[in-house]
Coordinates of C-alpha atoms in Angstrom, one line a residue:
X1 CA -73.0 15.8 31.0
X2 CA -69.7 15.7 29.4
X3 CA -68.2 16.7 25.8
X4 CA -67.2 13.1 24.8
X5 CA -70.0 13.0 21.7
X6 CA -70.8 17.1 21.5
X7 CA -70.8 18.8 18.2
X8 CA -68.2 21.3 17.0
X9 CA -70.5 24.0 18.0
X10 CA -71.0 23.0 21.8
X11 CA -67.3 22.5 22.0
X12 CA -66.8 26.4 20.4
X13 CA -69.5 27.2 23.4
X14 CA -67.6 25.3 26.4
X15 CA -64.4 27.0 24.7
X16 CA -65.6 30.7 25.2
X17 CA -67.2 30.2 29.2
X18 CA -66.0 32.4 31.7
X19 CA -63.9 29.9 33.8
X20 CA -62.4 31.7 37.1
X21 CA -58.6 31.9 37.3
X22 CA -57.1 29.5 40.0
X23 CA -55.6 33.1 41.7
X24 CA -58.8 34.7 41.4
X25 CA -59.6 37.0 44.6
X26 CA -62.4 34.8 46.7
X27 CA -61.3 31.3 45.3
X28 CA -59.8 30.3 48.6
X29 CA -60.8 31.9 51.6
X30 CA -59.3 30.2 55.1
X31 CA -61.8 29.8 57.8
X32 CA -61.5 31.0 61.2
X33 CA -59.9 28.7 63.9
X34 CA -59.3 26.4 61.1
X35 CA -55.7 25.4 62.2
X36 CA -56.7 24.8 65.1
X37 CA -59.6 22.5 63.6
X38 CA -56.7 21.0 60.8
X39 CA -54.1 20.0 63.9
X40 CA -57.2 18.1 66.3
X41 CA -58.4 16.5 63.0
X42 CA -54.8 15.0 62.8
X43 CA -55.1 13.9 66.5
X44 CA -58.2 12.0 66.1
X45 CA -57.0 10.4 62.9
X46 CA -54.1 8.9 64.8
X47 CA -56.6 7.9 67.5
X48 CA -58.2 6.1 64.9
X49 CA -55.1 4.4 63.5
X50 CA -54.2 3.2 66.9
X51 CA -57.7 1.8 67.5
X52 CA -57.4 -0.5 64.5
X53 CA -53.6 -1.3 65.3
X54 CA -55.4 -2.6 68.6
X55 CA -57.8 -4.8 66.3
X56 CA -55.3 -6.0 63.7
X57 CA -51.6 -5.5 65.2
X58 CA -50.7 -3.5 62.2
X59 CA -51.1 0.2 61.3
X60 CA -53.2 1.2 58.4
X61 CA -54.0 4.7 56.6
X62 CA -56.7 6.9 58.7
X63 CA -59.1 6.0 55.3
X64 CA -58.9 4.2 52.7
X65 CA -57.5 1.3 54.4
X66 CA -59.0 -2.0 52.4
X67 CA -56.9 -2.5 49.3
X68 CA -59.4 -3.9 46.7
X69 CA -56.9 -4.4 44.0
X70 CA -53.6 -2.6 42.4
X71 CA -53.4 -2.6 38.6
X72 CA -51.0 -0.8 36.2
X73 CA -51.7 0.9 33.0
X74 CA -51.1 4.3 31.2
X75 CA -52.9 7.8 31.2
X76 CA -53.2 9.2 27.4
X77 CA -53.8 12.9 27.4
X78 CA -55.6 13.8 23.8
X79 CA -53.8 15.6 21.4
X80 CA -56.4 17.7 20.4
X81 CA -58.1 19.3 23.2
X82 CA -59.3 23.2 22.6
X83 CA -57.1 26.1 24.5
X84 CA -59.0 26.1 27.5
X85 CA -58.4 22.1 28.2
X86 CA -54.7 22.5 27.6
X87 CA -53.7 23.1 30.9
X88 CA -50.9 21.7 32.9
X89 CA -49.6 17.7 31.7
X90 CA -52.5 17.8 29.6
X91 CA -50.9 20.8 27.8
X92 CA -50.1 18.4 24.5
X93 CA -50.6 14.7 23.6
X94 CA -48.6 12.4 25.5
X95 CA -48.5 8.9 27.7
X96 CA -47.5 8.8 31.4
X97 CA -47.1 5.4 33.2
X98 CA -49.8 4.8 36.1
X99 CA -50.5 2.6 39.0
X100 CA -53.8 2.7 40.3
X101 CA -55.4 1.5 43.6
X102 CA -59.0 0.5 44.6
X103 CA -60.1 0.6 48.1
X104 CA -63.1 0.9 50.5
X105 CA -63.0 4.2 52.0
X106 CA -63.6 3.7 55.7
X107 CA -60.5 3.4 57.9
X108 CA -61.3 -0.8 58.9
X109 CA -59.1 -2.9 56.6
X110 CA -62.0 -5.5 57.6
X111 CA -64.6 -4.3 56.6
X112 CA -67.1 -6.0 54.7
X113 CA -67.1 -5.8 50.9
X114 CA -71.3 -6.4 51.6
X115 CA -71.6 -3.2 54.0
X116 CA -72.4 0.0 51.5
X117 CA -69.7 2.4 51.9
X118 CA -67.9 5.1 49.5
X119 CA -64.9 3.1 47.7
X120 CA -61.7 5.1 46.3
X121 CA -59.3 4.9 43.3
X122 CA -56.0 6.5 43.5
X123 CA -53.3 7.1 40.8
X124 CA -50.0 7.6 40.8
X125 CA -48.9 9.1 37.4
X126 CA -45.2 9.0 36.3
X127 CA -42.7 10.8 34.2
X128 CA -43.8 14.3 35.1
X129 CA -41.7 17.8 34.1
X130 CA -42.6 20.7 35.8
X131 CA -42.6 22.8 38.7
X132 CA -43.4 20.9 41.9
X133 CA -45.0 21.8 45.2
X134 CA -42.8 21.6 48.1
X135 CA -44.1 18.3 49.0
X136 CA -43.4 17.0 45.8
X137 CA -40.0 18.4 44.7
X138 CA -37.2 15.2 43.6
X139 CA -40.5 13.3 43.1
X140 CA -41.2 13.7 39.6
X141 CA -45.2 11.9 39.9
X142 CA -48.5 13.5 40.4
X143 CA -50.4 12.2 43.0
X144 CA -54.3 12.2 42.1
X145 CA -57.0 10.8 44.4
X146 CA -60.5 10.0 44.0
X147 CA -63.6 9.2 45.5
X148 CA -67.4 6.8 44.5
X149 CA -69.4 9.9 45.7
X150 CA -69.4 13.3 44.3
X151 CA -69.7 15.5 47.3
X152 CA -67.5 14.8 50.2
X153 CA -68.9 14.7 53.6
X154 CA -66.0 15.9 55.5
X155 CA -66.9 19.2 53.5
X156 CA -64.2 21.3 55.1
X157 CA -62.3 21.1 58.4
X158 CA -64.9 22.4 61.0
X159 CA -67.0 19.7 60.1
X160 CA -64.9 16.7 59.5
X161 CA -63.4 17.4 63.4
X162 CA -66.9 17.2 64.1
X163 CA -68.0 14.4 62.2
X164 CA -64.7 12.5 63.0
X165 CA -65.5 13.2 66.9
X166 CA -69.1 11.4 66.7
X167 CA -67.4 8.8 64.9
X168 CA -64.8 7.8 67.5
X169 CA -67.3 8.6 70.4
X170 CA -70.2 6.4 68.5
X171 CA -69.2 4.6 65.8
X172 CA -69.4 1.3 67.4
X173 CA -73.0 2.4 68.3
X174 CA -75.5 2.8 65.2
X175 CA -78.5 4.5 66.9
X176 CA -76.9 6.6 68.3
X177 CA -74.5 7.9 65.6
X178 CA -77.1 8.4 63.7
X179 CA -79.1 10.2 66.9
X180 CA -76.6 13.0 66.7
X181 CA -76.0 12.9 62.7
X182 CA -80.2 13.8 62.7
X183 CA -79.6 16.9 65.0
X184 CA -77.5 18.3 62.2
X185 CA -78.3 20.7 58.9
X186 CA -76.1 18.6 56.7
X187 CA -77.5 15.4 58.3
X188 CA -78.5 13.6 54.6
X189 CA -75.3 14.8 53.3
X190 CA -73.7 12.6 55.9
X191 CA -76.0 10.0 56.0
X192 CA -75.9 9.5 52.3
X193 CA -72.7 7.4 52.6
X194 CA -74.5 4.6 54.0
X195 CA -76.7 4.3 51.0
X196 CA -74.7 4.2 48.4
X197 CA -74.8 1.6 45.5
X198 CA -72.8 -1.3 46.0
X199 CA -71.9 -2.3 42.8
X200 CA -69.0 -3.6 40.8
X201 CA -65.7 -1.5 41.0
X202 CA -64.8 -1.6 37.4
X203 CA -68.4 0.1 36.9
X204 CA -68.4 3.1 39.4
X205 CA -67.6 6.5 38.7
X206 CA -65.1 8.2 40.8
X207 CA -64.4 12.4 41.7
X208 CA -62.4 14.2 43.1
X209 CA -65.0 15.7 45.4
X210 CA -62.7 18.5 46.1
X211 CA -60.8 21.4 44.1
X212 CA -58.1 22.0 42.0
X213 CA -55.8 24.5 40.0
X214 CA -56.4 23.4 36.6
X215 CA -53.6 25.4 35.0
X216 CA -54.8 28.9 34.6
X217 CA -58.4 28.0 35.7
X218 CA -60.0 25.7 39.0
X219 CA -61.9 22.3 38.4
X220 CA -63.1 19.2 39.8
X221 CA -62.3 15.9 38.2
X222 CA -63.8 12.7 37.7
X223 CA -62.8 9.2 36.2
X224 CA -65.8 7.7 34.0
X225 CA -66.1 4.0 32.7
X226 CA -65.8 3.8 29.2
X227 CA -65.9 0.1 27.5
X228 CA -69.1 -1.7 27.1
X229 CA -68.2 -4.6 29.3
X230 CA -67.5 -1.9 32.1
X231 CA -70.9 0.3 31.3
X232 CA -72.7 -3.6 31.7
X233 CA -71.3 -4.2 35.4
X234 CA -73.2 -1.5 36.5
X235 CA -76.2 -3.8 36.7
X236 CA -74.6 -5.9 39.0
X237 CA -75.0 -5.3 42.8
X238 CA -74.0 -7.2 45.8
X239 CA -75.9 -9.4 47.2
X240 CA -75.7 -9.1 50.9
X241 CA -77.1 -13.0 51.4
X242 CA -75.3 -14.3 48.8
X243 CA -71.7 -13.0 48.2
X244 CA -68.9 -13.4 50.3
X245 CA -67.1 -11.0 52.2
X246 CA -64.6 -10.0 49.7
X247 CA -67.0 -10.0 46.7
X248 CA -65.3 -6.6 45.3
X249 CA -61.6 -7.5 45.2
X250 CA -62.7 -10.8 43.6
X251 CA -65.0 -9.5 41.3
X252 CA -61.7 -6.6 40.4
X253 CA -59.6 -10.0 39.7
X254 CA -62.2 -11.7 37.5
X255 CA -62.7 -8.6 35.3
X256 CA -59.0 -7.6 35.1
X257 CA -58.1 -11.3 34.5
X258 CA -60.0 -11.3 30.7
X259 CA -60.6 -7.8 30.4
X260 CA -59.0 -4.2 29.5
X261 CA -60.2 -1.7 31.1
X262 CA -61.1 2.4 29.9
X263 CA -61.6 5.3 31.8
X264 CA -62.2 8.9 30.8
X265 CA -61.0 11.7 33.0
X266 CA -62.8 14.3 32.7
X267 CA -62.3 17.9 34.4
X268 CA -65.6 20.2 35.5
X269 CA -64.2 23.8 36.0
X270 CA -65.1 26.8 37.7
X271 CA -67.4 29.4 36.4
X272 CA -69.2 30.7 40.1
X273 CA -67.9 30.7 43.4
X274 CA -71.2 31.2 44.4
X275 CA -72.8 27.9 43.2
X276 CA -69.6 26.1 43.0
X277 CA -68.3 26.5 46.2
X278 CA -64.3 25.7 47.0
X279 CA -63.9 25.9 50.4
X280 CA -67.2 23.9 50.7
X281 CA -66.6 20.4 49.4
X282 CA -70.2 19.2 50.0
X283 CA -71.9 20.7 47.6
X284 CA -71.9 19.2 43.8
X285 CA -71.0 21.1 41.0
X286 CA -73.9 20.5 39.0
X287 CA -72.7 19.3 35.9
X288 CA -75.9 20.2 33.5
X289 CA -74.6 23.9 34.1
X290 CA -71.2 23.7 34.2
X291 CA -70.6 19.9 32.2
X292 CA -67.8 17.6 32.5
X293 CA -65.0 17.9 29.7
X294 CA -62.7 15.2 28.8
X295 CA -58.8 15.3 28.5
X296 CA -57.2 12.3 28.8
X297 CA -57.7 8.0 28.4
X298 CA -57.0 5.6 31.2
X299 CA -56.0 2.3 29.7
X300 CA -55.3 -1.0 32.1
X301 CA -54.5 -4.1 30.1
X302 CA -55.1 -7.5 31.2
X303 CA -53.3 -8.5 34.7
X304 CA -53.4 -10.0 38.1
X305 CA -55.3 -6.9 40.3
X306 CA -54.7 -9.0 43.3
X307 CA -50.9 -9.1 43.3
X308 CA -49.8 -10.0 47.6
X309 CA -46.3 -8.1 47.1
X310 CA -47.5 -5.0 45.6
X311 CA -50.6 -5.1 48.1
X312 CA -47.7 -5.1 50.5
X313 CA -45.5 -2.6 49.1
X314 CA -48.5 -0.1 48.7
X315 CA -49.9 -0.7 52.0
X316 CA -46.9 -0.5 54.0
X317 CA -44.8 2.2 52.0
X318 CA -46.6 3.9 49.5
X319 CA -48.5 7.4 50.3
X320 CA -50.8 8.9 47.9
X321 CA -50.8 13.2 48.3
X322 CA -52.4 15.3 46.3
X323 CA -50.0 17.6 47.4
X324 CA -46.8 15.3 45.6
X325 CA -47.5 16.9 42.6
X326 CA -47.6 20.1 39.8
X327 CA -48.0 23.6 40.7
X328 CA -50.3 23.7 37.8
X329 CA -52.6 21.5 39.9
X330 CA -52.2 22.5 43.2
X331 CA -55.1 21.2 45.8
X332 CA -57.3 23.9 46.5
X333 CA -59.8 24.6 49.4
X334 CA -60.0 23.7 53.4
X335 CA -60.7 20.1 53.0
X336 CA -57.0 19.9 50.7
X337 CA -55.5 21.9 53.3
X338 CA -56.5 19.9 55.9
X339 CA -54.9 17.2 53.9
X340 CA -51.6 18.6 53.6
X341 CA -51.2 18.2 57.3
X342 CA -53.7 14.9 57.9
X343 CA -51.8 12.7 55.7
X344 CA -48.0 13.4 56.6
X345 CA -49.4 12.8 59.5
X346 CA -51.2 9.5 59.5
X347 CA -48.5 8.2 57.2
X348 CA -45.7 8.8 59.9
X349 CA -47.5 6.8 62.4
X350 CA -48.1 4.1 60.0
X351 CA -44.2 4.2 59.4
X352 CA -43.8 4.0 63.4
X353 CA -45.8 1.7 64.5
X354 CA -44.9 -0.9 61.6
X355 CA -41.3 0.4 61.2
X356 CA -41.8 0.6 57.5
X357 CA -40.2 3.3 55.8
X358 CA -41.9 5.6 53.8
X359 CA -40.6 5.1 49.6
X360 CA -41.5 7.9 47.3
X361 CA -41.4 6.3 44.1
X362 CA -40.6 7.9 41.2
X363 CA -40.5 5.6 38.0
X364 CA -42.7 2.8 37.5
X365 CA -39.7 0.3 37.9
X366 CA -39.3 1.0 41.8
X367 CA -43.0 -1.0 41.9
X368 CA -43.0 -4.1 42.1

């Protein structure tokens, strides 16, 4: 559910909710031993790297290492969004430069386009004012990352060291994974990865999975399809028998070649901590009691999404962090502050073992 077609009088409604302030007492609430859980996690991340290094003699990202395409286009924040939306950069109408990137979540840069897996979308937006986190300060972009399933499976940072430890141990074996994955309570939340739809990329809806600060308030967000020609692609799955290996990336390139493409982003925020949980990230926020509200337009004109120098530049340079960004939209929860030590942390090996340096861009000119 969403706001895009609502009447006057559901808009007055969603105006006058009770959303939960971002400093609310109970929002966050740190686990115990979860440092401790945050720094292995980091460990076994690296271990991960280093096992693909061994594969492909060259470092990738811990997840989200298949690049599926790299496109550019501009985030339009509506002008005339009620109080309550008007948080942060979407505070008044305006246009901010983007570059966006596609990828299969799984940390295999190989991995087959015809294997059903989560896929990713992140966005770098430029030409941000504000008051940055400490991570983001002299970097004047807003990192925002995003994710094919609604409810993330590493849910917070007990389980992912969990889950990641299974992985490294049996990941290689099936039947066995899957053995220990069946033993657990939250066994179809992490099965349901391998089951996903494997459709088109320019189709598939993408979240956040985690929480934010919204401004004064706390939400999820999500990135929705918006043009006809998108909406269509939906109907078109991969065909394991038929397609080739890289059927996403060339499908991206065919679409992006002769089409725009629109997104809506669209925020969910926080009315109960008790059904919408923050430090739990594998629970959705059901959206037909607490619907999804749009702020802003991506638009992504025609252009090459398969571009081998930017694929290059991103892959060996470029970190996305939702912690390079606003105050006003700080990550929120155990799974975001597992983050802000997992990804410094993948991203300096990366820079080690490839002897790339790390470039935090900050205008859309420094891409190439």
């Amino acid at each position: 559910m969403d706001i895009t077609n609502r009447g006057v009088d559901d808009e007055a409604k969603l105006a006058n909710r009770n959303y939960i302030r971002w400093d609310a007492q109970g929002v966050e609430k740190i686990a115990e031993n979860e440092e401790e859980d945050i720094e292995a996690v980091a460990d076994m991340i690296n271990t991960m790297q280093k096992a693909q290094f061994n594969n492909h003699r060259h470092c990738f990202s811990g997840t989200h290492a298949r690049t599926q395409g790299i496109v550019k286009g501009k985030l339009v924040v509506h002008g005339d969004l009620p109080e309550h939306l008007k948080q942060s950069i979407f505070d008044h109408g305006a246009e901010y430069p983007v570059v966006c990137r596609y990828s299969s979540e799984p940390g295999d840069p190989g991995l087959d386009d015809r294997i059903p897996q989560p896929r990713g979308f992140a966005m770098k937006v430029f030409n941000v004012q504000g008051d940055f986190l400490p991570g983001g300060v002299g970097i004047p972009t807003q990192d925002i990352e995003f994710n094919s399933t609604p409810a993330l499976d590493l849910a917070n940072a007990k389980t992912t060291r969990e889950i990641i430890d299974l992985r490294i141990k049996y990941g290689n074996h099936p039947p066995e994974l899957y053995k220990h994955l069946e033993a657990r309570p939250d066994t179809d939340l992490q099965k349901f990865r391998d089951t996903v739809r494997n459709t088109h990329l320019e189709s598939t809806r993408y979240y956040s999975q985690t929480a934010f600060r919204f401004g004064d308030y706390v939400a999820k967000y999500c990135l929705v399809p918006n043009s006809a020609t998108q909406k269509k692609l939906y109907e078109e799955t991969v065909k394991p028998d038929a397609d080739p290996s890289d059927i996403l990336s060339r499908w991206l390139q065919s679409f992006h070649r002769d089409h725009d493409a629109e997104y809506l982003l669209q925020f969910q925020l926080l009315e109960n901590l008790n059904d919408q949980p923050v430090e739990y990230a594998g629970k959705v926020w059901d959206p037909e009691k607490y619907p999804w509200q749009t702020v802003a337009t991506l638009l992504v004109p025609r252009q090459d999404s398969f571009d081998w120098e930017m694929k290059s530049f991103w892959e060996d340079h470029i970190r996305v962090d939702p912690w390079h960004g606003l105050k006003t939209l700080q990550p929120l929860g155990g799974p975001n502050r597992l983050r802000k030590v997992v990804y410094p942390a993948s991203s300096a090996l990366r820079r080690k073992m490839n002897a790339r340096a790390e470039v935090n861009v900050k205008s859309m000119a420094e891409v190439p």
